[in-house]
Protein backbone atom coordinates (compact mmCIF):
# COMPACT_ATOMS: atom_id res chain seq x y z
CA UNK A 1 -72.82 -2.03 8.39
CA UNK A 2 -72.64 -4.85 5.85
CA UNK A 3 -74.13 -8.07 7.17
CA UNK A 4 -71.17 -10.20 5.85
CA UNK A 5 -68.66 -7.76 7.40
CA UNK A 6 -70.42 -7.84 10.70
CA UNK A 7 -70.63 -11.63 10.87
CA UNK A 8 -67.00 -12.08 9.91
CA UNK A 9 -65.87 -9.34 12.42
CA UNK A 10 -67.71 -10.95 15.27
CA UNK A 11 -66.20 -14.37 14.56
CA UNK A 12 -62.72 -12.74 14.18
CA UNK A 13 -63.28 -11.24 17.65
CA UNK A 14 -64.19 -14.62 19.12
CA UNK A 15 -61.13 -16.19 17.56
CA UNK A 16 -58.91 -13.35 18.82
CA UNK A 17 -60.14 -13.71 22.36
CA UNK A 18 -59.74 -17.50 22.29
CA UNK A 19 -56.19 -17.11 20.81
CA UNK A 20 -55.18 -14.55 23.47
CA UNK A 21 -56.53 -16.81 26.27
CA UNK A 22 -54.63 -19.85 24.81
CA UNK A 23 -51.46 -17.71 24.62
CA UNK A 24 -51.84 -16.57 28.19
CA UNK A 25 -52.49 -20.19 29.29
CA UNK A 26 -49.33 -21.48 27.53
CA UNK A 27 -47.22 -18.61 28.99
CA UNK A 28 -48.62 -19.18 32.50
CA UNK A 29 -48.34 -23.01 32.40
CA UNK A 30 -45.04 -23.26 30.62
CA UNK A 31 -46.53 -25.86 28.30
CA UNK A 32 -46.64 -25.25 24.54
CA UNK A 33 -48.93 -28.19 23.69
CA UNK A 34 -51.42 -25.71 22.09
CA UNK A 35 -48.74 -23.93 20.01
CA UNK A 36 -49.94 -24.95 16.56
CA UNK A 37 -53.64 -24.67 17.55
CA UNK A 38 -52.98 -21.13 18.99
CA UNK A 39 -51.18 -20.03 15.85
CA UNK A 40 -53.93 -21.33 13.54
CA UNK A 41 -56.64 -19.75 15.71
CA UNK A 42 -54.98 -16.33 15.41
CA UNK A 43 -53.93 -16.55 11.72
CA UNK A 44 -56.90 -18.30 10.28
CA UNK A 45 -59.61 -17.29 12.76
CA UNK A 46 -58.70 -13.81 13.84
CA UNK A 47 -56.47 -12.37 11.00
CA UNK A 48 -58.18 -13.95 7.99
CA UNK A 49 -61.73 -13.39 9.12
CA UNK A 50 -60.90 -9.84 10.09
CA UNK A 51 -59.33 -9.21 6.74
CA UNK A 52 -62.34 -10.50 4.88
CA UNK A 53 -64.59 -8.34 7.17
CA UNK A 54 -62.68 -5.35 6.04
CA UNK A 55 -63.02 -6.42 2.36
CA UNK A 56 -66.78 -6.56 2.71
CA UNK A 57 -66.75 -3.13 4.34
CA UNK A 58 -64.55 -1.52 1.74
CA UNK A 59 -65.76 -3.04 -1.54
CA UNK A 60 -69.20 -3.13 -3.00
CA UNK A 61 -70.56 -6.60 -3.10
CA UNK A 62 -74.11 -7.75 -3.59
CA UNK A 63 -75.64 -10.48 -1.47
CA UNK A 64 -75.31 -13.54 -3.73
CA UNK A 65 -74.96 -17.29 -3.35
CA UNK A 66 -71.20 -16.65 -3.89
CA UNK A 67 -70.83 -14.19 -0.93
CA UNK A 68 -72.93 -16.37 1.31
CA UNK A 69 -70.95 -19.39 0.44
CA UNK A 70 -67.72 -17.50 0.97
CA UNK A 71 -68.72 -16.10 4.41
CA UNK A 72 -70.04 -19.31 5.82
CA UNK A 73 -67.30 -21.60 4.36
CA UNK A 74 -64.81 -19.24 5.96
CA UNK A 75 -66.49 -19.43 9.38
CA UNK A 76 -67.21 -23.10 9.36
CA UNK A 77 -63.77 -23.89 7.91
CA UNK A 78 -62.07 -21.80 10.59
CA UNK A 79 -63.91 -23.49 13.37
CA UNK A 80 -63.56 -26.98 11.81
CA UNK A 81 -59.86 -26.64 11.12
CA UNK A 82 -58.91 -25.25 14.54
CA UNK A 83 -61.21 -27.56 16.58
CA UNK A 84 -60.23 -30.54 14.40
CA UNK A 85 -56.52 -29.66 14.94
CA UNK A 86 -57.06 -29.46 18.69
CA UNK A 87 -58.86 -32.77 18.82
CA UNK A 88 -56.32 -34.45 16.56
CA UNK A 89 -53.12 -33.12 18.17
CA UNK A 90 -54.06 -32.62 21.80
CA UNK A 91 -56.52 -35.57 22.12
CA UNK A 92 -58.53 -34.09 25.03
CA UNK A 93 -61.39 -36.63 24.71
CA UNK A 94 -59.56 -39.63 23.32
CA UNK A 95 -61.91 -39.86 20.30
CA UNK A 96 -61.16 -42.24 17.49
CA UNK A 97 -58.52 -40.88 15.18
CA UNK A 98 -60.77 -41.22 12.18
CA UNK A 99 -63.34 -38.77 13.75
CA UNK A 100 -60.75 -36.19 14.65
CA UNK A 101 -59.01 -36.50 11.33
CA UNK A 102 -62.39 -36.12 9.54
CA UNK A 103 -63.13 -32.88 11.44
CA UNK A 104 -59.61 -31.55 10.96
CA UNK A 105 -59.56 -32.31 7.11
CA UNK A 106 -63.13 -31.36 6.69
CA UNK A 107 -62.42 -27.93 8.30
CA UNK A 108 -59.35 -27.48 6.16
CA UNK A 109 -61.23 -28.30 2.97
CA UNK A 110 -64.03 -25.82 3.90
CA UNK A 111 -61.46 -23.17 4.60
CA UNK A 112 -59.64 -23.91 1.27
CA UNK A 113 -62.94 -23.56 -0.47
CA UNK A 114 -63.46 -20.12 1.22
CA UNK A 115 -60.10 -18.97 -0.15
CA UNK A 116 -61.06 -20.07 -3.65
CA UNK A 117 -64.45 -18.30 -3.30
CA UNK A 118 -62.76 -15.17 -2.09
CA UNK A 119 -60.50 -15.14 -5.12
CA UNK A 120 -63.58 -15.45 -7.37
CA UNK A 121 -65.21 -12.57 -5.49
CA UNK A 122 -62.27 -10.38 -6.20
CA UNK A 123 -62.86 -10.74 -9.87
CA UNK A 124 -66.28 -9.10 -9.60
CA UNK A 125 -65.90 -6.27 -7.14
CA UNK A 126 -66.39 -2.56 -7.39
CA UNK A 127 -64.78 -0.10 -4.93
CA UNK A 128 -67.26 1.93 -2.86
CA UNK A 129 -67.53 5.60 -3.53
């Protein structure tokens, strides 16, 4: 299995599990405080990382700086955005707003970079035979 596909698939699985647990928690508690975080964990973490794992499995890519940057900016961005969103919106530790905003925006920027890098990758791919 392609290393990039495996890494993205494993992180997608982690995000899927966390998203399902958060959904169960919200349903059981009747509180929807995690609604936005839950949605982003599932869409950005589970769905997007899974889609990119499939991309690396189906299409021929060589291990380049571009692919490494894409995979790790996707993983770091997904973690940063969702954790930052949780810290900023839910405020579980009462951290300074500047710190939580930095994590939230930093994760979002890293994720945005991963989408740009993915677009660039699509310009140089070959279908596996």
